[in-house]
Short mmCIF file of C-alpha atoms and ligand atoms in Angstrom, two decimals:
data_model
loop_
_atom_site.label_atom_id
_atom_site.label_comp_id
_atom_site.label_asym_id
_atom_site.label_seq_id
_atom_site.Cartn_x
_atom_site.Cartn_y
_atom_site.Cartn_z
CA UNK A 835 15.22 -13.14 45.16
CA UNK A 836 18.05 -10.55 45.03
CA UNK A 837 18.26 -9.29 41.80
CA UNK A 838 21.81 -7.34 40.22
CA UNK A 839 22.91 -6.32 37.16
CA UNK A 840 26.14 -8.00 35.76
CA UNK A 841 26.19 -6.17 32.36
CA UNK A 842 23.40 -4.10 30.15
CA UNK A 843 22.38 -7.69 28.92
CA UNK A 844 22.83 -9.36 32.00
CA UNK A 845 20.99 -9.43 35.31
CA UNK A 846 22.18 -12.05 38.37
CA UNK A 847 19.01 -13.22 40.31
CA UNK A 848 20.38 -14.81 43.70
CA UNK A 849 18.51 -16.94 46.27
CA UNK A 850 19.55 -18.05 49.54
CA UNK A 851 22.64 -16.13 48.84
CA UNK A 852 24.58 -19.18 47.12
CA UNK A 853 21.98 -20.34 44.01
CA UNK A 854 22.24 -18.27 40.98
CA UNK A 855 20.02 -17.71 37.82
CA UNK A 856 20.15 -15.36 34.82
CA UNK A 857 18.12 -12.72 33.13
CA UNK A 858 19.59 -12.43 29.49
CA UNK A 859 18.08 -9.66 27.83
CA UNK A 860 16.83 -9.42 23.72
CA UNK A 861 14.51 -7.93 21.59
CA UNK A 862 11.45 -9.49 22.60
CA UNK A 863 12.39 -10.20 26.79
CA UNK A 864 14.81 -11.91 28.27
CA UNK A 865 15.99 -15.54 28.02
CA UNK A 866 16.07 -17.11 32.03
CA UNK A 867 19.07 -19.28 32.24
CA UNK A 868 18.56 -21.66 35.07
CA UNK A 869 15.47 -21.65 37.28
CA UNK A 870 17.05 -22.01 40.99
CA UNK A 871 15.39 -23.93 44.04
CA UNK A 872 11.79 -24.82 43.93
CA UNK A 873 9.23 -22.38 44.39
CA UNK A 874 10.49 -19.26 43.14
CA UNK A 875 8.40 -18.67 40.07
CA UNK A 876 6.54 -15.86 40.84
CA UNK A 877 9.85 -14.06 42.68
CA UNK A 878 11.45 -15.40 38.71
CA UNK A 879 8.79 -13.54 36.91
CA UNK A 880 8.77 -10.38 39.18
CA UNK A 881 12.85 -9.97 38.93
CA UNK A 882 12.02 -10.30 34.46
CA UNK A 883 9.45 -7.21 35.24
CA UNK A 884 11.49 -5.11 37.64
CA UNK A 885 14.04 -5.47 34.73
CA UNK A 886 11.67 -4.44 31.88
CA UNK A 887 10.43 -7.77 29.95
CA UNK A 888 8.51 -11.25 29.91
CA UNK A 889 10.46 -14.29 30.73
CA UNK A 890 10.64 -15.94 26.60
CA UNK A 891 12.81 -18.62 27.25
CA UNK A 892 13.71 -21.04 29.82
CA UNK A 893 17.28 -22.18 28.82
CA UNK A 894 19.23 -24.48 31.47
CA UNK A 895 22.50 -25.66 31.95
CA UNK A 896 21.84 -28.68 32.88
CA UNK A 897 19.81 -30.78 35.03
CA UNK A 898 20.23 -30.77 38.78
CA UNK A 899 17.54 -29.52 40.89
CA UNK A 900 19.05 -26.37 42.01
CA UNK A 901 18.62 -25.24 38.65
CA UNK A 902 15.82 -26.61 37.39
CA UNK A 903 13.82 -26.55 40.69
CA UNK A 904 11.38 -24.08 39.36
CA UNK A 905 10.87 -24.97 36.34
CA UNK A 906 7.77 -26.78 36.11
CA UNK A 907 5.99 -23.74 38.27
CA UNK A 908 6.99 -21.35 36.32
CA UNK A 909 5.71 -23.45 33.32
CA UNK A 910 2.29 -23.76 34.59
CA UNK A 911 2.70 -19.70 35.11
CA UNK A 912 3.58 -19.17 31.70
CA UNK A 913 2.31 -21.50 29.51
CA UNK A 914 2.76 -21.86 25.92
CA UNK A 915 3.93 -18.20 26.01
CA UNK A 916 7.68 -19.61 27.28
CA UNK A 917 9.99 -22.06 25.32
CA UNK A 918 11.53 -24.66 27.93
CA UNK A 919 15.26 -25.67 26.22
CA UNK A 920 17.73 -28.46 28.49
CA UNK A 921 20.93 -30.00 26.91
CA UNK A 922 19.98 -33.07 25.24
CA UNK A 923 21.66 -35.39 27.65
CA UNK A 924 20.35 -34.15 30.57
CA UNK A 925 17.20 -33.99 28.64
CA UNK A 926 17.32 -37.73 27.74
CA UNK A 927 18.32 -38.33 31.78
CA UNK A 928 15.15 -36.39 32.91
CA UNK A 929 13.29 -38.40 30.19
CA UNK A 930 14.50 -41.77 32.57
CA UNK A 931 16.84 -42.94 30.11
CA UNK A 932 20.29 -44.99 30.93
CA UNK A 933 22.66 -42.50 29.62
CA UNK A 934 25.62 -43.83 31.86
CA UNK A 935 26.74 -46.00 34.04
CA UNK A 936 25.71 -46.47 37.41
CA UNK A 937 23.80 -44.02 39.70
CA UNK A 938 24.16 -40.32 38.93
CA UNK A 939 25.18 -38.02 41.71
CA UNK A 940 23.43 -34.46 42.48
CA UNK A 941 19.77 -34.14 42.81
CA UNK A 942 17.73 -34.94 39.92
CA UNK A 943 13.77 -33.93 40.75
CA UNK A 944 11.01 -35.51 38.79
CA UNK A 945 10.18 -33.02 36.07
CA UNK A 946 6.81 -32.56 34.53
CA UNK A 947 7.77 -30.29 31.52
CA UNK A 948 9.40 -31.16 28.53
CA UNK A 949 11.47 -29.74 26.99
CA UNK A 950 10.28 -27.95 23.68
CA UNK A 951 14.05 -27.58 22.51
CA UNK A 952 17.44 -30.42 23.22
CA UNK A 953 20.03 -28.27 23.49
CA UNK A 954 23.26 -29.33 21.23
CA UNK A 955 26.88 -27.55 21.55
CA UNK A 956 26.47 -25.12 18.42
CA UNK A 957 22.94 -24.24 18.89
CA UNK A 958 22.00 -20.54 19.24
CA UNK A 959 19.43 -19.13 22.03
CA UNK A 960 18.59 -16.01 21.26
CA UNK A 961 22.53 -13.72 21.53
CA UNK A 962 23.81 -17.02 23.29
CA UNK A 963 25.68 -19.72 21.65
CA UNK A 964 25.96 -23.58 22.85
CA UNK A 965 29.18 -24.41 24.53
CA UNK A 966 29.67 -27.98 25.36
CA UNK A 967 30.56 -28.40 28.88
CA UNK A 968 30.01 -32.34 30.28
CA UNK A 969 31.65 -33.37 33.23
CA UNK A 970 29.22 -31.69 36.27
CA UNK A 971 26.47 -33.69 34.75
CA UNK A 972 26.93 -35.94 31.55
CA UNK A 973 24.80 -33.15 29.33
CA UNK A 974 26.30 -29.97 31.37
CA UNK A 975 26.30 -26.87 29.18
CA UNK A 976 27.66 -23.10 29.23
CA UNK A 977 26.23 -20.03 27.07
CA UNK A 978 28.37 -17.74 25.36
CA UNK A 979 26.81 -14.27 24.99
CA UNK A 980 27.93 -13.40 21.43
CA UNK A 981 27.27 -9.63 21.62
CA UNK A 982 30.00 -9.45 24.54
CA UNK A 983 32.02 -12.69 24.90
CA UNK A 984 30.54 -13.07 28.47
CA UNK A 985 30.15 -17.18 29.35
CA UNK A 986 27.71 -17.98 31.77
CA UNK A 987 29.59 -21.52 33.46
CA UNK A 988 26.78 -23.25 35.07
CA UNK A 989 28.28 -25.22 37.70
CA UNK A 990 31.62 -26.44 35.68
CA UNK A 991 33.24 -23.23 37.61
CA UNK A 992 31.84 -22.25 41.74
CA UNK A 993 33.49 -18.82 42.95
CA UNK A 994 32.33 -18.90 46.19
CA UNK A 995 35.09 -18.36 48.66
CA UNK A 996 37.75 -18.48 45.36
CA UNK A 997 36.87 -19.65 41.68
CA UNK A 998 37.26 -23.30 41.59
CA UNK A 999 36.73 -26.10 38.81
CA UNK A 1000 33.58 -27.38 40.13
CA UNK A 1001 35.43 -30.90 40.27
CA UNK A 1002 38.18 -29.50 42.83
CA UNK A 1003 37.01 -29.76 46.54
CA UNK A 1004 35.92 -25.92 47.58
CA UNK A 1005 35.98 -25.76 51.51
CA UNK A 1006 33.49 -22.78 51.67
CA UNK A 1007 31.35 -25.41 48.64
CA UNK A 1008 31.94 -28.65 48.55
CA UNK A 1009 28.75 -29.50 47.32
CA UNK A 1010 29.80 -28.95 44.11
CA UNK A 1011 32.39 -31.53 43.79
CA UNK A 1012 30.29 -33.86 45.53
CA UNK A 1013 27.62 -33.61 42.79
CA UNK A 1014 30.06 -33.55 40.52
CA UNK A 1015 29.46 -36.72 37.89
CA UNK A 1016 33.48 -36.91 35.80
CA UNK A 1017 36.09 -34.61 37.66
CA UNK A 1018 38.50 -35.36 34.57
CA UNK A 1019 35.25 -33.82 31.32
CA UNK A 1020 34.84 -31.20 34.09
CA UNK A 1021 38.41 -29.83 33.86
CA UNK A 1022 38.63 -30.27 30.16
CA UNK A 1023 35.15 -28.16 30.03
CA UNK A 1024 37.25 -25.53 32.47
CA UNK A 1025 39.69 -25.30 29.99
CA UNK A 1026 37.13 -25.43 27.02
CA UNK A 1027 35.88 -21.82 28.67
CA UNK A 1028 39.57 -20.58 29.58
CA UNK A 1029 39.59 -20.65 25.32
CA UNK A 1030 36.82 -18.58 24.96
CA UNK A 1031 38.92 -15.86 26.23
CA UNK A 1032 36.03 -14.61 27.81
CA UNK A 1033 35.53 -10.92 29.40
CA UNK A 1034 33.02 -12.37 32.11
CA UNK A 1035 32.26 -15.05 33.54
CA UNK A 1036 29.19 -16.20 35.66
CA UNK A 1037 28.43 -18.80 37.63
CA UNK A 1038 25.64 -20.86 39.28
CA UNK A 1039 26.91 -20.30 42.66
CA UNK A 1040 29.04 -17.45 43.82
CA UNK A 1041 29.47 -14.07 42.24
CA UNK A 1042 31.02 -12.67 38.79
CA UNK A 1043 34.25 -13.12 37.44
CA UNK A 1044 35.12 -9.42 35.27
CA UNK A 1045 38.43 -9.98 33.22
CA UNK A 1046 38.59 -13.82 34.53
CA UNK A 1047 41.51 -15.46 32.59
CA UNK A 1048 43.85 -15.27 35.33
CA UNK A 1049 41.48 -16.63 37.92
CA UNK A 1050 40.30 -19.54 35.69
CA UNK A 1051 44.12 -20.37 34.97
CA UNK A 1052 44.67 -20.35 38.53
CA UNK A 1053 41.69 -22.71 39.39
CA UNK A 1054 42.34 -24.81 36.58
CA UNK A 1055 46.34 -25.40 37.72
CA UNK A 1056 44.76 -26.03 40.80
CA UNK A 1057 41.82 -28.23 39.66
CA UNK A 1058 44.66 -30.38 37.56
CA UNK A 1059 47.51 -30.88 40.13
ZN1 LIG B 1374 24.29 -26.14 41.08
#
C-alpha cells in the first residue's frame, strides 16, 4: 500500500498502482474513505498509524468491490471501535434489494457488515459533507472536505492517462465506463462537482487533480459530445 499525502488533511493510499483510498484526518483519527481490493486491512490500518491516528470511520462512495473489498476485514479488525457508513442506495443494493432495473454492472461482493450509518446527500462525516453523485452506481456519492473545498469523486471522475467522466470510454481505463450503471446521472454528477468550484479533486483511480476546473470542463465537454 503506497501511501502520499495530498493535503495536511488528506493522505492517498494506492494499491496495485490504479485503486485508490483515503485517509481524512480529524480530531479523534482519520475517517477511511473507500476500502480498496480485498485483503488489505492490516496494510489500511498500518498507512492510519504511519500517518498518526486510528481508522474512526469507514465512509464509502459507493458500492463496487474495488472499494469496498476490504471492508468486512477490516471490520472484524476493528470492531465496534469503527463506524461503517455506505450511501443508502448502494446500501439498500448490498442489503439484496431491487433498486433498479435489470442486472447491475461492476462487481458487487457479498458483504457481511452493515452499515451502522445510510449515507444521504447533506449528511456530514466528520469535516466532509454528502454530495450526491448517482450515475457510476445508482447510490454513488462524493465528499466535500469543508475545511478546504477539496471533493474526493469516487469513481464519477478516473484521471488515469487524462481526467475523464467515468461514463466516457478512457483507453488507458476502460473499466470504468464499463462498470459504469447511467452514463447520462454520471455526467450530470460531473457537472454537480464542476459547481463545487473545488481546489482539489481526488479520485478512486488515478492521481490528484490541484486547481481542477479546467480539466473537469475539458472532460465534461468531452464526456457530453
Ligand atoms: Zn472503482
Amino acid at each position: 500500500m503506497k501511501a502520499r499525502p495530498v493535503t495536511p488533511n488528506l493522505v492517498r493510499l494506492t494499491r496495485l498502482g490504479f485503486v485508490n483510498a483515503y485517509l481524512v484526518r480529524e480530531d479523534d483519527g482519520f475517517t477511511l474513505v473507500d476500502t480498496t481490493i480485498k485483503g488489505q486491512a492490516d496494510a489500511l490500518i498500518a498507512a492510519a498509524h504511519d500517518a498518526g491516528g486510528e481508522i474512526r470511520r469507514i465512509a464509502l462512495t459507493h458500492g463496487h468491490g474495488d472499494h469496498v473489498g476490504s471492508l468486512d476485514q477490516l471490520k472484524q479488525r476493528l470492531g465496534d471501535a469503527v463506524e461503517v457508513l455506505m450511501p443508502e442506495t448502494d446500501a439498500r443494493i448490498h442489503a439484496g434489494e431491487q433498486v433498479v432495473e435489470g442486472k447491475l454492472p461492476g462487481g458487487w461482493p457479498k458483504l457481511q457488515t452493515v452499515p451502522d450509518v445510510r449515507l444521504r446527500p447533506g449528511d456530514r462525516v466528520g469535516s466532509l459533507e454528502v454530495v450526491a453523485n448517482p450515475g457510476h452506481t445508482p447510490g454513488h456519492v462524493a465528499f466535500l472536505d469543508t475545511r478546504d473545498r477539496s471533493v474526493i469523486a469516487g469513481d464519477t471522475f478516473t484521471t488515469i492517462g487524462r481526467p475523464e467522466v467515468a461514463s466516457h470510454r478512457n483507453l488507458r481505463f476502460p473499466l470504468a465506463a464499463t462498470a459504469t450503471w447511467d452514463g447520462a446521472k454520471t455526467l450530470e454528477s460531473a457537472r454537480a462537482l464542476r459547481a463545487l468550484d473545488p481546489t482539489m479533486l481526488v479520485v478512486g483511480h488515478g492521481g490528484p487533480l490541484h486547481d481542477p476546473g479546467a480539466a473537469m470542463d475539458a472532460a465534461i465537454a468531452r464526456a457530453g459530445r
